CSV table of C-alpha atoms in Angstrom, one decimal:
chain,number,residue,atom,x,y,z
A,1,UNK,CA,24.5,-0.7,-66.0
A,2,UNK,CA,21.7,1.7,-66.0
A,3,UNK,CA,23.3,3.0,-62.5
A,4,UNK,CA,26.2,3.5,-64.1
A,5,UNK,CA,24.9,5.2,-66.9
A,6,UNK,CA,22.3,7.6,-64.6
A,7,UNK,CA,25.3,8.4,-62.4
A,8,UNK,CA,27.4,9.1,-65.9
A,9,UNK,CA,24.3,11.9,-66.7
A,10,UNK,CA,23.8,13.5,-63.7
A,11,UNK,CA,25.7,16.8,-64.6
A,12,UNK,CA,23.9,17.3,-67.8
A,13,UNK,CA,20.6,15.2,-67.7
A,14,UNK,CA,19.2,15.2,-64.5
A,15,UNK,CA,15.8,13.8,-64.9
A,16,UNK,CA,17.3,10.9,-67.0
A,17,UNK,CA,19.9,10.4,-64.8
A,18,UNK,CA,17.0,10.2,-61.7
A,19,UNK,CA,15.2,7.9,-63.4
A,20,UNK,CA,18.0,5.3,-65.0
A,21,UNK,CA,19.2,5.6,-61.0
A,22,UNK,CA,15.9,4.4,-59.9
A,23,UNK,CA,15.1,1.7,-62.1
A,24,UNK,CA,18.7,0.2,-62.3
A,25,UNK,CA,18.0,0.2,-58.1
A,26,UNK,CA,14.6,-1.3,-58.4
A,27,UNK,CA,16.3,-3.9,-60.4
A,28,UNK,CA,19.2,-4.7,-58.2
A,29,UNK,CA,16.8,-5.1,-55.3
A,30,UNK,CA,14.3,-7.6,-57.4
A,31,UNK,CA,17.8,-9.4,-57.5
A,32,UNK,CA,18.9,-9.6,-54.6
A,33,UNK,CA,15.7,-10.6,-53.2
A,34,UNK,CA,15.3,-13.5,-55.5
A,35,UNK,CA,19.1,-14.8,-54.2
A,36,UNK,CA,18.1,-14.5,-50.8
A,37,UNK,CA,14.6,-15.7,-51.0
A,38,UNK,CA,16.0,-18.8,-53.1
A,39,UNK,CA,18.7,-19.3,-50.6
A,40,UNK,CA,16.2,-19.2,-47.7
A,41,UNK,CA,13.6,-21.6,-49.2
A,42,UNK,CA,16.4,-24.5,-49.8
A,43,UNK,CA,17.3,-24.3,-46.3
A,44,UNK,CA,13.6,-24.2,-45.3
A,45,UNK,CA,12.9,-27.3,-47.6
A,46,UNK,CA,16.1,-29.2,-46.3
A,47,UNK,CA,15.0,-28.2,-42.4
A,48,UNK,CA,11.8,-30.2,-44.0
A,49,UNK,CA,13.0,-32.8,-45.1
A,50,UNK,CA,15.6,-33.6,-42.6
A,51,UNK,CA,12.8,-33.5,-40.1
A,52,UNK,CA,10.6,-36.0,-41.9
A,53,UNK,CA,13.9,-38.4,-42.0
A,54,UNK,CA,14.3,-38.4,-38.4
A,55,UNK,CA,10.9,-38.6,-37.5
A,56,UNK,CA,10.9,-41.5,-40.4
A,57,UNK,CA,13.9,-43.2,-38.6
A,58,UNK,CA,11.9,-43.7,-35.1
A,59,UNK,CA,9.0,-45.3,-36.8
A,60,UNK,CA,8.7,-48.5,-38.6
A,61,UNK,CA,10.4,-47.1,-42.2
A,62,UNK,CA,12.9,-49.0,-43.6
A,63,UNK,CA,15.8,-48.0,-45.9
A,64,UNK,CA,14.8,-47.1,-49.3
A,65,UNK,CA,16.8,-50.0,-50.9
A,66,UNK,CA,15.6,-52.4,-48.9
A,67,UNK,CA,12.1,-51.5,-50.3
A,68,UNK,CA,13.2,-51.5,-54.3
A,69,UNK,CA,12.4,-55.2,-54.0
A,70,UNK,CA,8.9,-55.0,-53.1
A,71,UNK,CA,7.6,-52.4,-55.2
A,72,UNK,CA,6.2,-54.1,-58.1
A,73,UNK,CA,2.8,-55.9,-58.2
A,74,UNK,CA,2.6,-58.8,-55.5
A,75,UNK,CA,0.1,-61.4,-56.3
A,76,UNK,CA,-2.2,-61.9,-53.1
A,77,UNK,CA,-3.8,-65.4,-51.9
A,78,UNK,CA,-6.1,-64.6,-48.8
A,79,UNK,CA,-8.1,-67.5,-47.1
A,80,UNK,CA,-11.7,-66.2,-45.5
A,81,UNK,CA,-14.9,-67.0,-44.6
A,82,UNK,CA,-18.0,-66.0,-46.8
A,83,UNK,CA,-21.7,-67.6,-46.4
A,84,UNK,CA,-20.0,-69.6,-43.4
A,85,UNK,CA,-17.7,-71.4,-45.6
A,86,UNK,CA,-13.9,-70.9,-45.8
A,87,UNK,CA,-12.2,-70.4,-49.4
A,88,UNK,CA,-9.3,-68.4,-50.9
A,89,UNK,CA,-9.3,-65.4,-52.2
A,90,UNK,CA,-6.9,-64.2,-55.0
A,91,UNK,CA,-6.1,-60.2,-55.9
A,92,UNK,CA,-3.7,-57.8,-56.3
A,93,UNK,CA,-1.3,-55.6,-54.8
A,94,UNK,CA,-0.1,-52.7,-56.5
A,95,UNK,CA,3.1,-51.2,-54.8
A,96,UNK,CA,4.5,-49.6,-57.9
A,97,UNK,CA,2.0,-46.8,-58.4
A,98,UNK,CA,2.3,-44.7,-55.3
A,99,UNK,CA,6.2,-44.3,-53.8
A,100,UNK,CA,6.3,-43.2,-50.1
A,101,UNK,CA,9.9,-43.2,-48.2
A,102,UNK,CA,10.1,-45.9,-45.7
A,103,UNK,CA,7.1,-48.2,-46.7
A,104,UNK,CA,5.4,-49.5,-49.4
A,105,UNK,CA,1.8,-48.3,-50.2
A,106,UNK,CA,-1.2,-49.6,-52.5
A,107,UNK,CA,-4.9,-49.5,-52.8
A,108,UNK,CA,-7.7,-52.2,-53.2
A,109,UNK,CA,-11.0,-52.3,-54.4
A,110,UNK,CA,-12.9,-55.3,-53.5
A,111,UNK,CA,-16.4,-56.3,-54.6
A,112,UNK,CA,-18.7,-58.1,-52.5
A,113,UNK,CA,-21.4,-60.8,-53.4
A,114,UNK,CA,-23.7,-58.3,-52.9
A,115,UNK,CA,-21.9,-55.9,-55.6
A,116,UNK,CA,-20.9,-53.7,-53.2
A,117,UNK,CA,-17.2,-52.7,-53.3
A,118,UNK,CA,-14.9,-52.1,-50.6
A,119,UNK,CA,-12.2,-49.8,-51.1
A,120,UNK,CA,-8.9,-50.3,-48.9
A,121,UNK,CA,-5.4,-48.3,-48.5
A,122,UNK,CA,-2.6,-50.6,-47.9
A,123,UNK,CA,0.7,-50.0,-45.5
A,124,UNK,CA,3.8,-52.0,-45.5
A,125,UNK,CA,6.2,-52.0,-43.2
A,126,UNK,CA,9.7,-54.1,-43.2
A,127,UNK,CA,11.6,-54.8,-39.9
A,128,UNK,CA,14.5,-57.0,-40.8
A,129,UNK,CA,13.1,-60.0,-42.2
A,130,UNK,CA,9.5,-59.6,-41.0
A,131,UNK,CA,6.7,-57.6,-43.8
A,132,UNK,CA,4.0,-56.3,-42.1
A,133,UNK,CA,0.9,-54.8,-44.0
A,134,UNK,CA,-2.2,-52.6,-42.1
A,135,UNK,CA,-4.6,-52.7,-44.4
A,136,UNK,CA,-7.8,-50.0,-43.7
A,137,UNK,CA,-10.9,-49.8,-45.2
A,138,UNK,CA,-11.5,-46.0,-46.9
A,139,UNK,CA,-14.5,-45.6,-45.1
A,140,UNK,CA,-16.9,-47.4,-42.5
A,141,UNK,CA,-16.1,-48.8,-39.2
A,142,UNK,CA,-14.1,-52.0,-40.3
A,143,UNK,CA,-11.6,-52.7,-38.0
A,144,UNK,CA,-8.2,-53.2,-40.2
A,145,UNK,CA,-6.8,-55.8,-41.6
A,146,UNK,CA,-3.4,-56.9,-40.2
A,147,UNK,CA,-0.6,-59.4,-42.0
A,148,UNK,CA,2.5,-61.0,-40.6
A,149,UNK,CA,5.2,-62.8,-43.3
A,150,UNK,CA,7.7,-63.0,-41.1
A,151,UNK,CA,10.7,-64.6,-43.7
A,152,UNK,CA,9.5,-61.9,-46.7
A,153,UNK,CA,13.0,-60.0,-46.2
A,154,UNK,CA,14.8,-63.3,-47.0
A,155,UNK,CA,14.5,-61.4,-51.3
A,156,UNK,CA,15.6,-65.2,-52.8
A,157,UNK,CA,12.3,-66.6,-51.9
A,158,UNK,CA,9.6,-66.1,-54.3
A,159,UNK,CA,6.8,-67.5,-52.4
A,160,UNK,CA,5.9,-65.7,-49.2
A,161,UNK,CA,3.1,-67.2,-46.9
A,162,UNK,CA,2.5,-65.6,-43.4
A,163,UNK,CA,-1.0,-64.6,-41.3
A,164,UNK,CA,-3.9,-62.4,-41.1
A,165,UNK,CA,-6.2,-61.3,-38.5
A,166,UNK,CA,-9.3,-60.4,-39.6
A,167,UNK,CA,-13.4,-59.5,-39.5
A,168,UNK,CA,-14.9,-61.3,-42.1
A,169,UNK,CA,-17.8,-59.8,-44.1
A,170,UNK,CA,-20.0,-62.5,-42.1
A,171,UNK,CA,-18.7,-60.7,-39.1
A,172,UNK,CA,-16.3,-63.3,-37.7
A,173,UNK,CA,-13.1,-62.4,-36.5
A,174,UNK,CA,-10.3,-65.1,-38.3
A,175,UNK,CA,-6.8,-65.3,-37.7
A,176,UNK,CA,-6.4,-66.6,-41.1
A,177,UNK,CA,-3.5,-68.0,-43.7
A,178,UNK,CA,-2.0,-65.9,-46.5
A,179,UNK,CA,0.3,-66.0,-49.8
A,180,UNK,CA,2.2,-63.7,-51.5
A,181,UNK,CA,4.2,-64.3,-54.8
A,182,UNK,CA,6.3,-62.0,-57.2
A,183,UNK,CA,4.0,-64.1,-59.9
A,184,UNK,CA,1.0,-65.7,-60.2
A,185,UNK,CA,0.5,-69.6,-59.2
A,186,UNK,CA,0.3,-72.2,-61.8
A,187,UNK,CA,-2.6,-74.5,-60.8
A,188,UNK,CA,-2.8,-77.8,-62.7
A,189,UNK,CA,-6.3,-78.3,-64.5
A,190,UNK,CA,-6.7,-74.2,-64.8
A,191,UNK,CA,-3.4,-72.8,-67.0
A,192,UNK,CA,-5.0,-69.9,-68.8
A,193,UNK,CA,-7.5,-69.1,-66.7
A,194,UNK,CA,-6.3,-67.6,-63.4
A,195,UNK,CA,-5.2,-65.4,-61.8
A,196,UNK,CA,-8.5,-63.9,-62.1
A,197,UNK,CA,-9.1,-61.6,-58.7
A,198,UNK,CA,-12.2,-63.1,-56.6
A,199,UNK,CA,-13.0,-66.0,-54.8
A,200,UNK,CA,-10.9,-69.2,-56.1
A,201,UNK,CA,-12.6,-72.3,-56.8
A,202,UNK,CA,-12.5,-75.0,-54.4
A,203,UNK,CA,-10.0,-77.3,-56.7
A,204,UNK,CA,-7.5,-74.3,-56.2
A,205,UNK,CA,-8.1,-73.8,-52.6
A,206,UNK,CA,-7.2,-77.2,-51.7
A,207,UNK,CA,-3.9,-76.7,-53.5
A,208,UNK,CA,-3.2,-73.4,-51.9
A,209,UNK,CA,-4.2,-75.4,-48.3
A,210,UNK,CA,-1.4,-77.6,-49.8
A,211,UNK,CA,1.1,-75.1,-50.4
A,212,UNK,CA,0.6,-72.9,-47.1
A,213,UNK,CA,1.2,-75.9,-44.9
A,214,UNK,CA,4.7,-77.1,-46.8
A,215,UNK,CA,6.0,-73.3,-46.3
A,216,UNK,CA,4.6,-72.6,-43.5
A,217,UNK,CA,6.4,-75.3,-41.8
A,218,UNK,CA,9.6,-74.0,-43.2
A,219,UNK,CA,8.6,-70.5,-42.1
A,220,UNK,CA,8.0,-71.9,-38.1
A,221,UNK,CA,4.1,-71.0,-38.3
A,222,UNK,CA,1.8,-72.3,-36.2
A,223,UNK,CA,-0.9,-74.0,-37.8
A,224,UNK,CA,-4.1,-72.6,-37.9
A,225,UNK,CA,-7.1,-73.8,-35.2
A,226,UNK,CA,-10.6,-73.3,-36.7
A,227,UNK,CA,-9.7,-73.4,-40.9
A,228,UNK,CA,-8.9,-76.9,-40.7
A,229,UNK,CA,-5.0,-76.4,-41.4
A,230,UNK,CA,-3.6,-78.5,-38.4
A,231,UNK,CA,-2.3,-81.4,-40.5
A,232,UNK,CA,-1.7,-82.3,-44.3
A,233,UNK,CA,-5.3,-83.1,-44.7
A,234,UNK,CA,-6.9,-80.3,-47.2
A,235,UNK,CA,-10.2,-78.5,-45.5
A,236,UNK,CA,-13.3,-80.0,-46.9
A,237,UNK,CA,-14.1,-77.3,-49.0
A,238,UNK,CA,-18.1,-78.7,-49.0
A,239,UNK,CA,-18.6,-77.2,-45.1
A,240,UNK,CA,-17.0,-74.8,-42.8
């Protein structure tokens, strides 16, 4: 319009028309840069983004709806070795707060019995049927932790048991049992009381020994040399 209307007053108001002329132009340019700028930055963004897909698609990522089911909070039983004694530990996993395409992703904070807490970034990766979590520590020279549950796509089961290898804060290295639930174990003698994260008293540990062995079985795990876990028989919780 103001091109129109400088071009309208050039015969008889030159120095209006020069100047509706230039700022109707200055205008039309902004314009057209913005369309093409806008243009060029979706197909920049979907370049992006199409990279990251196929680069996502060589890796371990799975597809996105095959991960709905696993973020949520997991509840996490972890057997280890402290003061050269084994015993459960209980926390949990947070996969709800952070979304990343192809894998599930938490953080854990862990406190020690010195009072020192240990902060770790968890990865989790599904491959058909198997769930596999890297677990590294946010600083230090810890080597990572490493889990296997190799039935966790199977989404009917709520219980989930599978292995860890590990360095223990004693500085063993364990190859170790594990437990994973959508909700927290019932123990008998402790409704109420747990889950509370941290080590698991011994009355609960031989009832999560219990429980490992009956699904690991089902799962076809080898039992465990070293925790005690070869037969029915619960480890004696009073020595390693």
């Amino acid at each position: 319009m103001l091109i129109t209307a400088g071009l309208s007053l050039k015969s008889s108001q030159g120095f209006l028309s020069e100047l509706f002329v230039a700022i109707g132009g200055g205008a039309l340019g902004t314009c057209f840069g913005i369309t093409f700028g806008s243009v060029s930055d979706a197909s920049i963004l979907q370049r992006i983004r199409e990279m990251l897909e196929f680069s996502l698609e060589k890796t371990l990522s799975a597809p996105e709806q095959n991960l709905d089911e696993y973020r949520k909070v997991w509840h996490h039983y972890l057997m280890t070795k402290i003061n050269n004694k084994f015993v459960w530990r209980y926390r949990q996993f947070d996969f709800a707060r952070l979304s990343v395409p192809g894998k599930i992703v938490a953080t854990l904070a862990v406190p020690d019995s010195q009072g020192k807490t240990h902060t770790y970034n968890i990865e989790g990766f599904l491959i058909g049927t198997r769930l596999i979590f890297v677990q590294l520590p946010a600083g230090g020279y810890e080597p990572p932790v490493i889990h296997l549950y190799p039935q966790a796509g199977e989404y009917f089961r709520s219980i989930h048991v599978g292995l860890a290898t590990l360095q223990s804060w004693d500085g063993d290295h364990l190859t170790i049992p594990v437990v994973m639930c959508k909700d927290p174990l019932v123990f008998p003698g402790h409704s109420g009381q747990y889950p509370r994260e941290g080590t698991l008293p011994d009355s609960i540990a031989i009832e999560l020994d219990k429980l490992w062995l009956r699904e690991a079985k089902n799962a076809g795990l080898i039992p465990i040399t070293g925790t005690g876990l070869q037969s029915s028989t619960p480890i004696p919780r009073s020595k390693p």
